[in-house]
Coordinates of C-alpha atoms and ligand atoms in Angstrom, one line a residue:
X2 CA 1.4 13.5 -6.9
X3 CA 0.3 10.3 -5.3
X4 CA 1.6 7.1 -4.9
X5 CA -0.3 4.1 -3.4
X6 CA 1.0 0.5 -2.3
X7 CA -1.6 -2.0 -1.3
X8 CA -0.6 -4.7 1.5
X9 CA 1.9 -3.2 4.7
X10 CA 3.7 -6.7 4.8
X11 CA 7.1 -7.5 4.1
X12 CA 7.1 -6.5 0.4
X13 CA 4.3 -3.7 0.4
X14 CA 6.1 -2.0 2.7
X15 CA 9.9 -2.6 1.7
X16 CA 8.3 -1.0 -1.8
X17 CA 7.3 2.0 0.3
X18 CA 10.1 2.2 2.3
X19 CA 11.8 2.8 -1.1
X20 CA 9.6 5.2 -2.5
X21 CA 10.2 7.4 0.6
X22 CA 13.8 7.3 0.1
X23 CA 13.6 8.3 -3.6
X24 CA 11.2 11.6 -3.1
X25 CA 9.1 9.6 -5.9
X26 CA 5.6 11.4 -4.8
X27 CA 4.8 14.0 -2.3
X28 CA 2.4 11.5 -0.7
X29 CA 2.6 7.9 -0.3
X30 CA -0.6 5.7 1.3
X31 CA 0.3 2.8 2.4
X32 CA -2.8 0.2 2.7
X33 CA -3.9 -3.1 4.7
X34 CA -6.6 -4.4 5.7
X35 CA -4.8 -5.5 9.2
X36 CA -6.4 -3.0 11.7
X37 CA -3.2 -0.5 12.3
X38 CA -0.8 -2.1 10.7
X39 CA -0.1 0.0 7.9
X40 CA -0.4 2.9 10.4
X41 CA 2.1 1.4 12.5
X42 CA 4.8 0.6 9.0
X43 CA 4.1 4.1 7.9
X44 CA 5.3 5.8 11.3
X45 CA 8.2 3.5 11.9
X46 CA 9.6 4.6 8.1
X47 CA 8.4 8.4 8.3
X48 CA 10.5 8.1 11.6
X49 CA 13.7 7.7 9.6
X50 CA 13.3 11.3 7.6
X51 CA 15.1 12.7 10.0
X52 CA 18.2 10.3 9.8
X53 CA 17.9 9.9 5.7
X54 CA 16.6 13.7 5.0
X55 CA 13.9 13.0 2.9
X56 CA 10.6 14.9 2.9
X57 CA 7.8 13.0 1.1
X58 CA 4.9 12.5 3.5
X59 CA 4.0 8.4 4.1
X60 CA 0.2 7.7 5.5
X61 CA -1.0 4.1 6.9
X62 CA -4.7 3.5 6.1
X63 CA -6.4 0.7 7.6
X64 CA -8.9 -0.4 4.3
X65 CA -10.2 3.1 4.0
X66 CA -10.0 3.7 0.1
X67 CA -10.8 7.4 -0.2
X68 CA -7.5 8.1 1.3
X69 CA -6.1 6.3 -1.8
X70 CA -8.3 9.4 -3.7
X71 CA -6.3 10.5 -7.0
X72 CA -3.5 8.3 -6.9
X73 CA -1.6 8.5 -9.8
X74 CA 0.9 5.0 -9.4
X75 CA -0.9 1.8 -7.2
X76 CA 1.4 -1.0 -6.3
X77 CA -1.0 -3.7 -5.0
X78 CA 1.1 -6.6 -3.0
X79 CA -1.6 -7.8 -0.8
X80 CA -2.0 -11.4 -0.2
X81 CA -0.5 -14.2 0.8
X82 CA 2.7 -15.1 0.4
X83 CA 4.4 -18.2 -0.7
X84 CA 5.8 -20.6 2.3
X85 CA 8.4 -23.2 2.2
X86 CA 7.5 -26.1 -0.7
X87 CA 4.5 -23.8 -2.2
X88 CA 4.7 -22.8 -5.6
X89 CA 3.4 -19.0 -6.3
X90 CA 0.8 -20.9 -8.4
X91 CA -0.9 -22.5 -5.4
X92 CA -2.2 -19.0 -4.2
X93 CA -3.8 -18.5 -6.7
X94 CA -7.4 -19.3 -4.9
X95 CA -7.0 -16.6 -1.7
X96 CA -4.8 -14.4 -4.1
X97 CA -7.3 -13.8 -6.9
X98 CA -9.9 -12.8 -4.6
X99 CA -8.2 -10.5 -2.6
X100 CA -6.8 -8.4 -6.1
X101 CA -10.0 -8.0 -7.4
X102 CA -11.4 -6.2 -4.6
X103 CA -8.1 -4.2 -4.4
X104 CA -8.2 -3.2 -8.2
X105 CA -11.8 -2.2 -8.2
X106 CA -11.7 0.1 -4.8
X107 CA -8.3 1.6 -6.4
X108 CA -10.1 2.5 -9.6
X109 CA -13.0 3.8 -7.8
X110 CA -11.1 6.4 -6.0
X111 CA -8.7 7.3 -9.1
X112 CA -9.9 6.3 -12.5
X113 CA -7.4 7.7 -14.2
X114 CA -4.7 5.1 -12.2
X115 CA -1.1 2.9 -13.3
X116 CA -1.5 0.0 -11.2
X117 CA 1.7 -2.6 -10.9
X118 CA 0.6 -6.4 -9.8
X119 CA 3.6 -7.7 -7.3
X120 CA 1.0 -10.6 -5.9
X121 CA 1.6 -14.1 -6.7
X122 CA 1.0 -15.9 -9.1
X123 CA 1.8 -12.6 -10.7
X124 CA 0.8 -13.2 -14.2
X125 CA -2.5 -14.8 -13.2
X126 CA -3.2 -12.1 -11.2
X127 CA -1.9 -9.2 -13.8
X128 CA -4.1 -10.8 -16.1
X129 CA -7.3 -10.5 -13.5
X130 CA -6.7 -7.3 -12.7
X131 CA -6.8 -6.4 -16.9
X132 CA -9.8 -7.9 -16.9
X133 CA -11.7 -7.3 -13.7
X134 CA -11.1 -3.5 -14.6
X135 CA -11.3 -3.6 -18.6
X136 CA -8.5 -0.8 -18.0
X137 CA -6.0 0.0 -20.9
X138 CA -2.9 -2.5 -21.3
X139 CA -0.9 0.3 -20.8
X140 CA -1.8 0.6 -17.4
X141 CA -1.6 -2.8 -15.8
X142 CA 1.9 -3.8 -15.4
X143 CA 3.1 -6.8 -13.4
X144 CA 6.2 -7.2 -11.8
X145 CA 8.1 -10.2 -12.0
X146 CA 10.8 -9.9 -14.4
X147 CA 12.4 -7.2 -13.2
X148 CA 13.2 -8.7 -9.9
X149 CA 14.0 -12.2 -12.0
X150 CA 16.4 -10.0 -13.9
X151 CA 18.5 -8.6 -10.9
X152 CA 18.1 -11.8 -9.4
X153 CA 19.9 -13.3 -12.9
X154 CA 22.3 -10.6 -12.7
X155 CA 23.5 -11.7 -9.1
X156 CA 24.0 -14.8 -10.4
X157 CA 26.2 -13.8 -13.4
X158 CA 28.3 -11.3 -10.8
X159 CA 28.5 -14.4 -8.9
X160 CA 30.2 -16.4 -11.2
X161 CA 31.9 -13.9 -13.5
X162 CA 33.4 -12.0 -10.1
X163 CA 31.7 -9.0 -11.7
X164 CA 30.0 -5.7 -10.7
X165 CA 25.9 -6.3 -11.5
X166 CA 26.1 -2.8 -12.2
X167 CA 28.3 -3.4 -15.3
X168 CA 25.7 -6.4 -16.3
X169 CA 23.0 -6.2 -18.8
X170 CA 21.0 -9.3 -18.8
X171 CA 16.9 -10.3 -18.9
X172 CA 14.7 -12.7 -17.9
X173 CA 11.5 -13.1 -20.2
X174 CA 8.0 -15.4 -19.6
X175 CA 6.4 -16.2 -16.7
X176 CA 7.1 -15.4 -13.2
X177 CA 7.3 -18.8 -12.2
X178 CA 10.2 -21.1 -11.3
X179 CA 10.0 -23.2 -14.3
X180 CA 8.0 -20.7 -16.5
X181 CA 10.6 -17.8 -16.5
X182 CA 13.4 -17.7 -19.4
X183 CA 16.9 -16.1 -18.3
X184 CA 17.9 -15.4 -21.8
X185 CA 21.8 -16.0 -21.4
X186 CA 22.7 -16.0 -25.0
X187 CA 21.7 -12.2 -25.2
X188 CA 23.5 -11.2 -21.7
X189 CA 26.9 -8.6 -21.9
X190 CA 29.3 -7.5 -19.7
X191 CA 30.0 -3.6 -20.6
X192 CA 28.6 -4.6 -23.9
X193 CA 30.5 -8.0 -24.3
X194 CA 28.6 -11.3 -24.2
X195 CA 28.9 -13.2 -21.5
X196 CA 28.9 -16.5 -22.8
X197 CA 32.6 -15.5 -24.3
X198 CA 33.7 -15.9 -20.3
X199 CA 31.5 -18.6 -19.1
X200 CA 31.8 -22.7 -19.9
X201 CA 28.2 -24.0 -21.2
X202 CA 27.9 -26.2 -17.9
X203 CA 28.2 -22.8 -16.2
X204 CA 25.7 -20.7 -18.1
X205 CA 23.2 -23.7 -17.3
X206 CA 24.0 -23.6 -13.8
X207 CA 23.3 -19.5 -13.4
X208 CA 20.1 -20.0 -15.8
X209 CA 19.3 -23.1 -13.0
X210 CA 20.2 -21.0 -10.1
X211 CA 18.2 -17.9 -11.4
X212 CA 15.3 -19.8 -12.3
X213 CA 15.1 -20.8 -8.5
X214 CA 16.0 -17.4 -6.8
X215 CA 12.9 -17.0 -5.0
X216 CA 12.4 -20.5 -4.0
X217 CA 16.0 -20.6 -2.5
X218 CA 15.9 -17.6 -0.6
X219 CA 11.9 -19.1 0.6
X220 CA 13.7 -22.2 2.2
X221 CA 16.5 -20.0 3.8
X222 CA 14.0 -17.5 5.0
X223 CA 10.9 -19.4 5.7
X224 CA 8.8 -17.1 3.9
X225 CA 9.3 -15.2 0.2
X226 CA 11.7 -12.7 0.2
X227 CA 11.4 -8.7 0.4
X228 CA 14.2 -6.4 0.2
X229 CA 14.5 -7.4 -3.6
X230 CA 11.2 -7.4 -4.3
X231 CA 10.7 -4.2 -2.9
X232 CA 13.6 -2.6 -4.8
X233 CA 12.0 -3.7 -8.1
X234 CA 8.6 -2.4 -7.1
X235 CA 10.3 1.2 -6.9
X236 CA 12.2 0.8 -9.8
X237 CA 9.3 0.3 -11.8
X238 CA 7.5 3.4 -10.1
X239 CA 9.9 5.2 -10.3
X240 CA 10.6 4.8 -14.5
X241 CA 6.7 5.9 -14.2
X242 CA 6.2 8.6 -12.1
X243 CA 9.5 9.8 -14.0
X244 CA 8.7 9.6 -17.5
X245 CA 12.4 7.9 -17.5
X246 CA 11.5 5.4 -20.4
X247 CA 13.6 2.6 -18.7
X248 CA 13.9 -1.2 -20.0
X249 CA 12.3 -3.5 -18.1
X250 CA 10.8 -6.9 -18.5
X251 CA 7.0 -6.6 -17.5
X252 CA 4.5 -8.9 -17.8
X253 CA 1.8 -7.3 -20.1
X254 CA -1.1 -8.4 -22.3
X255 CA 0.5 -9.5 -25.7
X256 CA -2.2 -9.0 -28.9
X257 CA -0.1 -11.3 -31.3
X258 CA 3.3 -9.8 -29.8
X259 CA 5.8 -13.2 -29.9
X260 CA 3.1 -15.5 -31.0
X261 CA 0.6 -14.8 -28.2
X262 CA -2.8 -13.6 -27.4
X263 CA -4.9 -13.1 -25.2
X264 CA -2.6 -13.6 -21.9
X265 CA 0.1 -11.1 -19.7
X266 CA 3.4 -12.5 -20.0
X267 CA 6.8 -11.1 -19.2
X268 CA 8.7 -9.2 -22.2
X269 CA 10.9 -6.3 -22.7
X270 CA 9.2 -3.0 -22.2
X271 CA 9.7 0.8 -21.8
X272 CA 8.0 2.1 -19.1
X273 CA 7.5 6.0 -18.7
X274 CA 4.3 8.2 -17.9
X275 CA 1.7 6.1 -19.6
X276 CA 2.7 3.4 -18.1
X277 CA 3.9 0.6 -20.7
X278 CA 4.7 2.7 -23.3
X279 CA 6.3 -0.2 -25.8
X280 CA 6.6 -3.6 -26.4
X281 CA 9.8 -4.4 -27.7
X282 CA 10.0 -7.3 -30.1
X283 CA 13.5 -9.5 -29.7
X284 CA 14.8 -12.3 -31.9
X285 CA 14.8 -15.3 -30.4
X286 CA 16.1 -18.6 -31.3
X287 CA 14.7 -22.0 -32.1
X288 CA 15.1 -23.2 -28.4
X289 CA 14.1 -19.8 -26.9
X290 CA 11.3 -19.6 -29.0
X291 CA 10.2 -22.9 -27.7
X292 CA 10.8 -22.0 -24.0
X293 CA 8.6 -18.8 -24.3
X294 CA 5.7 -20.8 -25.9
X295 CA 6.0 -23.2 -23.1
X296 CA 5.7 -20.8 -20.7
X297 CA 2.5 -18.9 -22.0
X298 CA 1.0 -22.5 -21.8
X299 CA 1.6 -23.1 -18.3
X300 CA 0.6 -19.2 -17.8
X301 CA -3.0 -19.7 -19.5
X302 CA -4.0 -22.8 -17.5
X303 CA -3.2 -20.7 -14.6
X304 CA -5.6 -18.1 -16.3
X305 CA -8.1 -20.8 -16.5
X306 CA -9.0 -21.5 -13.4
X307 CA -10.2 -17.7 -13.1
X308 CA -12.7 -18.8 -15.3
X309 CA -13.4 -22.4 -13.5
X310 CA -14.0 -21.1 -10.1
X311 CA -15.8 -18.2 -11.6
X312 CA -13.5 -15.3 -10.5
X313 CA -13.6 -14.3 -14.1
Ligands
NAD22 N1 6.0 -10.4 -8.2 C1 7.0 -10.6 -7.4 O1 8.2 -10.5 -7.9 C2 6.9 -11.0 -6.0 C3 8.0 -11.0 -5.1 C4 7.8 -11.3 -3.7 C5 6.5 -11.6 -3.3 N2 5.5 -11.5 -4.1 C6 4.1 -11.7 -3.6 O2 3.7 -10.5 -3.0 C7 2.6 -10.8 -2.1 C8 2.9 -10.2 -0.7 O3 4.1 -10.8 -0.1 P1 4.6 -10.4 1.4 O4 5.8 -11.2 1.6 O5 4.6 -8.9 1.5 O6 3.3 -11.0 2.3 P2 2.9 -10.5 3.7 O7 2.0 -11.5 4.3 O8 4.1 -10.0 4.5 O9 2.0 -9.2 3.4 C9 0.7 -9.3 2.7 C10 -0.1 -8.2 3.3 O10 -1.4 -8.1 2.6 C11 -2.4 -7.8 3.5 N3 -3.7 -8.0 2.9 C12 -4.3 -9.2 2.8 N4 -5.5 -9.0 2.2 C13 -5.7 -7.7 2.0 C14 -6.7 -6.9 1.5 N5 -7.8 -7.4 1.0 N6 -6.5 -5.6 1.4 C15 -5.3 -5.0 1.8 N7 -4.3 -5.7 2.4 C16 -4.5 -7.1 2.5 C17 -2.0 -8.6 4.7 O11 -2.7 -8.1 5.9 C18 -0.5 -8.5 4.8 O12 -0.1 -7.4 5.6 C19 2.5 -12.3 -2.1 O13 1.5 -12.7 -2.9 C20 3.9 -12.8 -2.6 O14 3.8 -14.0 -3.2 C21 5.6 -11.2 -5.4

């Protein structure tokens, strides 16, 4: 088995980091186009086997892709990342550029590839990568919501003095800071709802403070964050490579599912072997409802400057 991430940087490699540590794949290639720097991220984590006792094998390539040969799981987070005051939507331009290339060299090495879309603006660029490769829904996932989710259930631990471990709570739509939906109403602690322990003002203020996760952590850090990021990457590997049929939010190309088409937006999933293996369908209310088709709107003009600027 064979695991490849795409992009060394903070998050490519944090993702790899925790593959390593999970035993996910016998081999792990980690990719950049940066002349030995993936070499040099691969050898700095190999060189902790012998402290954490694990035994899969990690390999930096510099932009060689028939090293990536027969890859079963791609995790492509190359590009740029967002800096104080950006929004992920103003990458789009380098961004979509750079995941194109990526997706078609993946796919020429192993057609038979899962590829998850961490790079920002993650929809937009889950949504070119579908396209660019006319691949199966199934096996272009983007990552978004399941970082926004643990990011949401921070919040809620936060506030409720809680273990996130005890929380159940999701975070639906766009990856975006005003696109994505922390759906509060349908969040539990050990199976009871949350909004039984929290006052209204304070389930707006952890659906505000969710909603701007990565931008806060941006400002504090000067650049987006990783160790989060990369967690959720190997989460959503590792339900894969697996077969562990896990819920996540993933954003995925909806064919009438909640009123859309035609466009990859974040909803609940279970992701095992084939990739996304369901779409679940929720009930949501008037207000939620509203939110989600809000979202998909600011999502497709997003999609259409792919087609503007003639990446698409
Ligand atoms: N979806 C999410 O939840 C999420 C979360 C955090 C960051 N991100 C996004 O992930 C991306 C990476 O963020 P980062 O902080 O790791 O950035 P980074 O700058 O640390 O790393 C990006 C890496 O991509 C490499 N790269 C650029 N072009 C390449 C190419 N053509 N082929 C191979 N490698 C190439 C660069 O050399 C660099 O090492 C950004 O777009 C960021 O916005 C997404």
């Amino acid at each position: 088995m064979k695991i490849t991430v795409v992009g060394a940087g903070a998050v490519g490699a944090t993702t790899a980091d925790n593959i390593v540590r999970k035993e996910l794949a016998e081999e792990i290639i980690l990719l950049d186009i940066k002349e030995g720097f993936a070499e040099g991220k691969a050898q700095d984590i190999s060189q902790t086997a012998a402290l954490l006792g694990f035994d899969s094998k990690i390999t930096g390539i510099t932009n060689d892709y028939s090293a990536t040969a027969g890859t079963s799981v791609a995790v492509i987070t190359s590009g740029l990342p967002r800096k104080p005051g950006m929004t992920r939507e103003e990458l789009i331009g380098t961004n979509a550029g750079i995941v194109r290339a990526v997706a078609e060299n993946l796919l020429k090495y192993s057609p038979n590839v899962i590829i998850v879309v961490v790079s920002n603006p993650m929809d937009t660029m889950t949504y070119l990568t579908l396209k660019a490769t006319g691949l199966p829904k199934n096996r272009i996932i983007g990552m978004g919501g399941t970082l926004d989710s643990a990011r949401f259930k921070y919040q809620l631990s936060q506030r409720l003095g809680a273990s996130s471990a005890d929380l159940n709570a999701i975070v639906i739509g766009g990856h975006g800071d005003t696109t994505m939906i922390p759906l509060i109403k349908h969040a539990t602690w050990n199976s009871l709802p949350v909004t039984e322990f929290l006052s209204a003002g304070e389930q707006q203020q952890i659906v505000a403070d969710t909603m701007v996760g990565g931008a806060t952590l941006t400002k504090l850090i000067g650049t987006s964050a990783w160790y989060a990021p990369g967690a959720s990457s190997a989460a959503v590997v590792e339900s894969i490579i697996r077969d562990q049929k896990k819920l996540f939010t993933a954003s995925v190309y909806l064919e009438g599912e909640y009123g859309q088409q035609d466009i990859t937006l974040g909803v609940p999933v279970v992701l095992g072997k084939d990739g996304i293996e369901k779409i679940l369908p929720l009930n949501l209310d008037t207000e939620e409802e509203a939110a989600f088709a809000k979202s998909a709107e600011a999502v497709r003009a997003m999609n259409n400057v792919l087609y503007e600027t003639g990446v698409l």
